[in-house]
Amino acid sequence: MEKHIRIFVVGLLLLTAGLAAAKLYRPAVSNPLPVLMYHHLVPDGQECNDMTVTVGRMDHDLQWLSDHGYTTILPANLLSGESLPEKPVLITFDDGYQSNYSLLYPLLEQHQAKAAVALIVGLQDNQWAEQFLRWEECREMADSGLVEFGSHTYLLHNMDDRAGVYTRGGINGIQRKPDETDAAFADRVLSDIQLSHDRMEEELGRELTFFAYPYGVVEPDAESLIQDLFPITFVTESGVHSLDDGLQQIQRDTVTMRTPLYRLLPH
């Protein structure tokens, strides 16, 4: 009897441990496309916030993905009609920090991995924005085939006295202001989105495929233009996207120093 009790208890403990471990992983979805969102890289040893990860952590993430059978793809691969790898993953970077060239790009070359970068395009047109990419750096990365660039608007990322910071309860990104006329909205928002598209095609010499909503905020009155210009769009809602749901408003998960990748990817 005691032997049977011991076997039962051991079995119960193993089952409990297995269920607990399973909760660390995302549940499976049909035709999944996990999308990871980063922003800015910093050297190892530097303090990080939720918008930054270290070079060592990025190196680890790229190696982890490879070791676990994931293949990095680009947004353009979703439109090419080609078969996707068995376990695709999209790595995205928002804003276009200069560290995407100085720190990320060498890692992509080392791992032969790919990433998509959404630019606040007006910062490339203003030489005072030293923390952000220059056009010549963007062209070099795009020509490598390892990086694809998309729009994060021209300057509609709270680039005023808010210094890019999200305002809770306020008007953020491409959101329409209360009582804003159609003409004023078109001049402030729609013209900005169009300009971001046109400047990128002019400087990079290639068609754009994607748009990343600032702060993940969607504006219904801008959807017609955005969908006309960009066949793929990204938001910041957490979760693994299913390709069965199309290519608009694809969910992404923010990667921080506190978040191990295995918690963000489907089991």
PDB file of N, CA, C and O in Angstrom, residues 9 33 51 55 62 66 83 92-93 97 112 132-133 138 152 174 185 189 199-200 203 211 216 228 241 246 259 266:
ATOM      1  N   VAL A   9       1.959   9.715  -5.346  1.00  0.00           N
ATOM      2  CA  VAL A   9       2.425  11.056  -4.982  1.00  0.00           C
ATOM      3  C   VAL A   9       3.471  11.558  -5.968  1.00  0.00           C
ATOM      4  O   VAL A   9       3.444  12.709  -6.412  1.00  0.00           O
ATOM      5  N   LEU A  33       2.226  33.275 -36.227  1.00  0.00           N
ATOM      6  CA  LEU A  33       3.338  34.153 -36.585  1.00  0.00           C
ATOM      7  C   LEU A  33       3.694  34.973 -35.352  1.00  0.00           C
ATOM      8  O   LEU A  33       3.120  36.041 -35.124  1.00  0.00           O
ATOM      9  N   MET A  51      12.219  49.992 -22.711  1.00  0.00           N
ATOM     10  CA  MET A  51      12.463  50.260 -24.122  1.00  0.00           C
ATOM     11  C   MET A  51      13.849  49.817 -24.568  1.00  0.00           C
ATOM     12  O   MET A  51      14.201  49.979 -25.740  1.00  0.00           O
ATOM     13  N   VAL A  55      23.158  44.470 -25.569  1.00  0.00           N
ATOM     14  CA  VAL A  55      23.700  43.723 -26.703  1.00  0.00           C
ATOM     15  C   VAL A  55      23.774  42.240 -26.379  1.00  0.00           C
ATOM     16  O   VAL A  55      23.425  41.381 -27.201  1.00  0.00           O
ATOM     17  N   LEU A  62      18.830  35.993 -30.315  1.00  0.00           N
ATOM     18  CA  LEU A  62      19.028  35.497 -31.681  1.00  0.00           C
ATOM     19  C   LEU A  62      19.522  34.056 -31.673  1.00  0.00           C
ATOM     20  O   LEU A  62      19.087  33.232 -32.489  1.00  0.00           O
ATOM     21  N   SER A  66      17.455  30.542 -33.001  1.00  0.00           N
ATOM     22  CA  SER A  66      18.075  29.584 -33.914  1.00  0.00           C
ATOM     23  C   SER A  66      18.134  28.188 -33.295  1.00  0.00           C
ATOM     24  O   SER A  66      17.804  27.191 -33.951  1.00  0.00           O
ATOM     25  N   SER A  83       6.620  29.910 -49.732  1.00  0.00           N
ATOM     26  CA  SER A  83       6.309  29.154 -48.523  1.00  0.00           C
ATOM     27  C   SER A  83       7.144  29.679 -47.359  1.00  0.00           C
ATOM     28  O   SER A  83       8.342  29.932 -47.511  1.00  0.00           O
ATOM     29  N   THR A  92      10.967  42.867 -34.774  1.00  0.00           N
ATOM     30  CA  THR A  92      10.730  44.250 -35.179  1.00  0.00           C
ATOM     31  C   THR A  92      11.355  45.215 -34.177  1.00  0.00           C
ATOM     32  O   THR A  92      11.433  44.930 -32.981  1.00  0.00           O
ATOM     33  N   PHE A  93      11.798  46.345 -34.697  1.00  0.00           N
ATOM     34  CA  PHE A  93      12.333  47.435 -33.891  1.00  0.00           C
ATOM     35  C   PHE A  93      11.577  48.709 -34.252  1.00  0.00           C
ATOM     36  O   PHE A  93      11.434  49.031 -35.430  1.00  0.00           O
ATOM     37  N   TYR A  97      16.317  53.918 -33.797  1.00  0.00           N
ATOM     38  CA  TYR A  97      17.490  54.396 -33.053  1.00  0.00           C
ATOM     39  C   TYR A  97      18.785  54.052 -33.788  1.00  0.00           C
ATOM     40  O   TYR A  97      18.877  53.044 -34.483  1.00  0.00           O
ATOM     41  N   GLN A 112      23.213  35.892 -39.166  1.00  0.00           N
ATOM     42  CA  GLN A 112      22.452  35.820 -40.413  1.00  0.00           C
ATOM     43  C   GLN A 112      20.953  35.806 -40.118  1.00  0.00           C
ATOM     44  O   GLN A 112      20.178  34.996 -40.627  1.00  0.00           O
ATOM     45  N   PHE A 132      19.345  58.852 -33.787  1.00  0.00           N
ATOM     46  CA  PHE A 132      18.548  58.077 -34.724  1.00  0.00           C
ATOM     47  C   PHE A 132      19.319  57.825 -36.022  1.00  0.00           C
ATOM     48  O   PHE A 132      20.333  58.467 -36.307  1.00  0.00           O
ATOM     49  N   LEU A 133      18.840  56.855 -36.767  1.00  0.00           N
ATOM     50  CA  LEU A 133      19.523  56.412 -37.984  1.00  0.00           C
ATOM     51  C   LEU A 133      19.620  57.519 -39.023  1.00  0.00           C
ATOM     52  O   LEU A 133      18.743  58.374 -39.142  1.00  0.00           O
ATOM     53  N   CYS A 138      20.540  53.425 -43.253  1.00  0.00           N
ATOM     54  CA  CYS A 138      19.344  52.660 -43.639  1.00  0.00           C
ATOM     55  C   CYS A 138      19.552  51.972 -44.983  1.00  0.00           C
ATOM     56  O   CYS A 138      19.187  50.795 -45.150  1.00  0.00           O
ATOM     57  N   HIS A 152       6.741  54.513 -39.196  1.00  0.00           N
ATOM     58  CA  HIS A 152       6.211  54.709 -37.846  1.00  0.00           C
ATOM     59  C   HIS A 152       5.697  56.145 -37.756  1.00  0.00           C
ATOM     60  O   HIS A 152       5.760  56.757 -36.700  1.00  0.00           O
ATOM     61  N   ILE A 174      -1.467  58.911 -34.051  1.00  0.00           N
ATOM     62  CA  ILE A 174      -2.300  59.357 -35.165  1.00  0.00           C
ATOM     63  C   ILE A 174      -3.755  59.598 -34.759  1.00  0.00           C
ATOM     64  O   ILE A 174      -4.619  59.808 -35.628  1.00  0.00           O
ATOM     65  N   PHE A 185      -7.663  67.369 -39.877  1.00  0.00           N
ATOM     66  CA  PHE A 185      -7.149  66.013 -39.662  1.00  0.00           C
ATOM     67  C   PHE A 185      -6.323  65.556 -40.858  1.00  0.00           C
ATOM     68  O   PHE A 185      -5.249  64.956 -40.692  1.00  0.00           O
ATOM     69  N   VAL A 189      -2.614  64.666 -39.926  1.00  0.00           N
ATOM     70  CA  VAL A 189      -2.357  63.237 -39.800  1.00  0.00           C
ATOM     71  C   VAL A 189      -2.154  62.549 -41.141  1.00  0.00           C
ATOM     72  O   VAL A 189      -1.127  61.902 -41.378  1.00  0.00           O
ATOM     73  N   ARG A 199       8.785  59.728 -48.528  1.00  0.00           N
ATOM     74  CA  ARG A 199      10.197  59.980 -48.233  1.00  0.00           C
ATOM     75  C   ARG A 199      10.978  58.672 -48.158  1.00  0.00           C
ATOM     76  O   ARG A 199      12.113  58.583 -48.644  1.00  0.00           O
ATOM     77  N   MET A 200      10.392  57.633 -47.578  1.00  0.00           N
ATOM     78  CA  MET A 200      11.099  56.362 -47.462  1.00  0.00           C
ATOM     79  C   MET A 200      11.310  55.725 -48.835  1.00  0.00           C
ATOM     80  O   MET A 200      12.392  55.205 -49.126  1.00  0.00           O
ATOM     81  N   GLU A 203      14.133  57.703 -50.552  1.00  0.00           N
ATOM     82  CA  GLU A 203      15.480  57.519 -50.016  1.00  0.00           C
ATOM     83  C   GLU A 203      15.974  56.078 -50.147  1.00  0.00           C
ATOM     84  O   GLU A 203      17.166  55.852 -50.367  1.00  0.00           O
ATOM     85  N   PHE A 211       3.518  49.294 -41.808  1.00  0.00           N
ATOM     86  CA  PHE A 211       3.325  50.468 -40.965  1.00  0.00           C
ATOM     87  C   PHE A 211       3.144  49.994 -39.530  1.00  0.00           C
ATOM     88  O   PHE A 211       2.376  49.061 -39.275  1.00  0.00           O
ATOM     89  N   GLY A 216       0.714  51.714 -30.680  1.00  0.00           N
ATOM     90  CA  GLY A 216      -0.316  50.738 -31.007  1.00  0.00           C
ATOM     91  C   GLY A 216      -1.701  51.329 -31.156  1.00  0.00           C
ATOM     92  O   GLY A 216      -2.690  50.596 -31.225  1.00  0.00           O
ATOM     93  N   ASP A 228      -4.273  51.478 -47.913  1.00  0.00           N
ATOM     94  CA  ASP A 228      -3.900  51.706 -49.316  1.00  0.00           C
ATOM     95  C   ASP A 228      -2.386  51.718 -49.491  1.00  0.00           C
ATOM     96  O   ASP A 228      -1.860  51.229 -50.497  1.00  0.00           O
ATOM     97  N   HIS A 241       0.083  36.173 -33.223  1.00  0.00           N
ATOM     98  CA  HIS A 241      -0.840  36.411 -34.325  1.00  0.00           C
ATOM     99  C   HIS A 241      -0.999  35.148 -35.166  1.00  0.00           C
ATOM    100  O   HIS A 241      -0.046  34.402 -35.386  1.00  0.00           O
ATOM    101  N   GLY A 246      -5.186  37.381 -41.364  1.00  0.00           N
ATOM    102  CA  GLY A 246      -4.757  38.439 -42.272  1.00  0.00           C
ATOM    103  C   GLY A 246      -3.513  39.155 -41.795  1.00  0.00           C
ATOM    104  O   GLY A 246      -2.874  38.759 -40.817  1.00  0.00           O
ATOM    105  N   THR A 259      11.874  39.689 -19.541  1.00  0.00           N
ATOM    106  CA  THR A 259      10.982  38.756 -20.225  1.00  0.00           C
ATOM    107  C   THR A 259      11.767  37.702 -20.987  1.00  0.00           C
ATOM    108  O   THR A 259      12.343  37.993 -22.045  1.00  0.00           O
ATOM    109  N   PRO A 266       4.798  30.495 -28.995  1.00  0.00           N
ATOM    110  CA  PRO A 266       3.863  29.367 -28.855  1.00  0.00           C
ATOM    111  C   PRO A 266       4.587  28.081 -28.500  1.00  0.00           C
ATOM    112  O   PRO A 266       5.709  27.834 -28.933  1.00  0.00           O
TER     113      PRO A 266
END
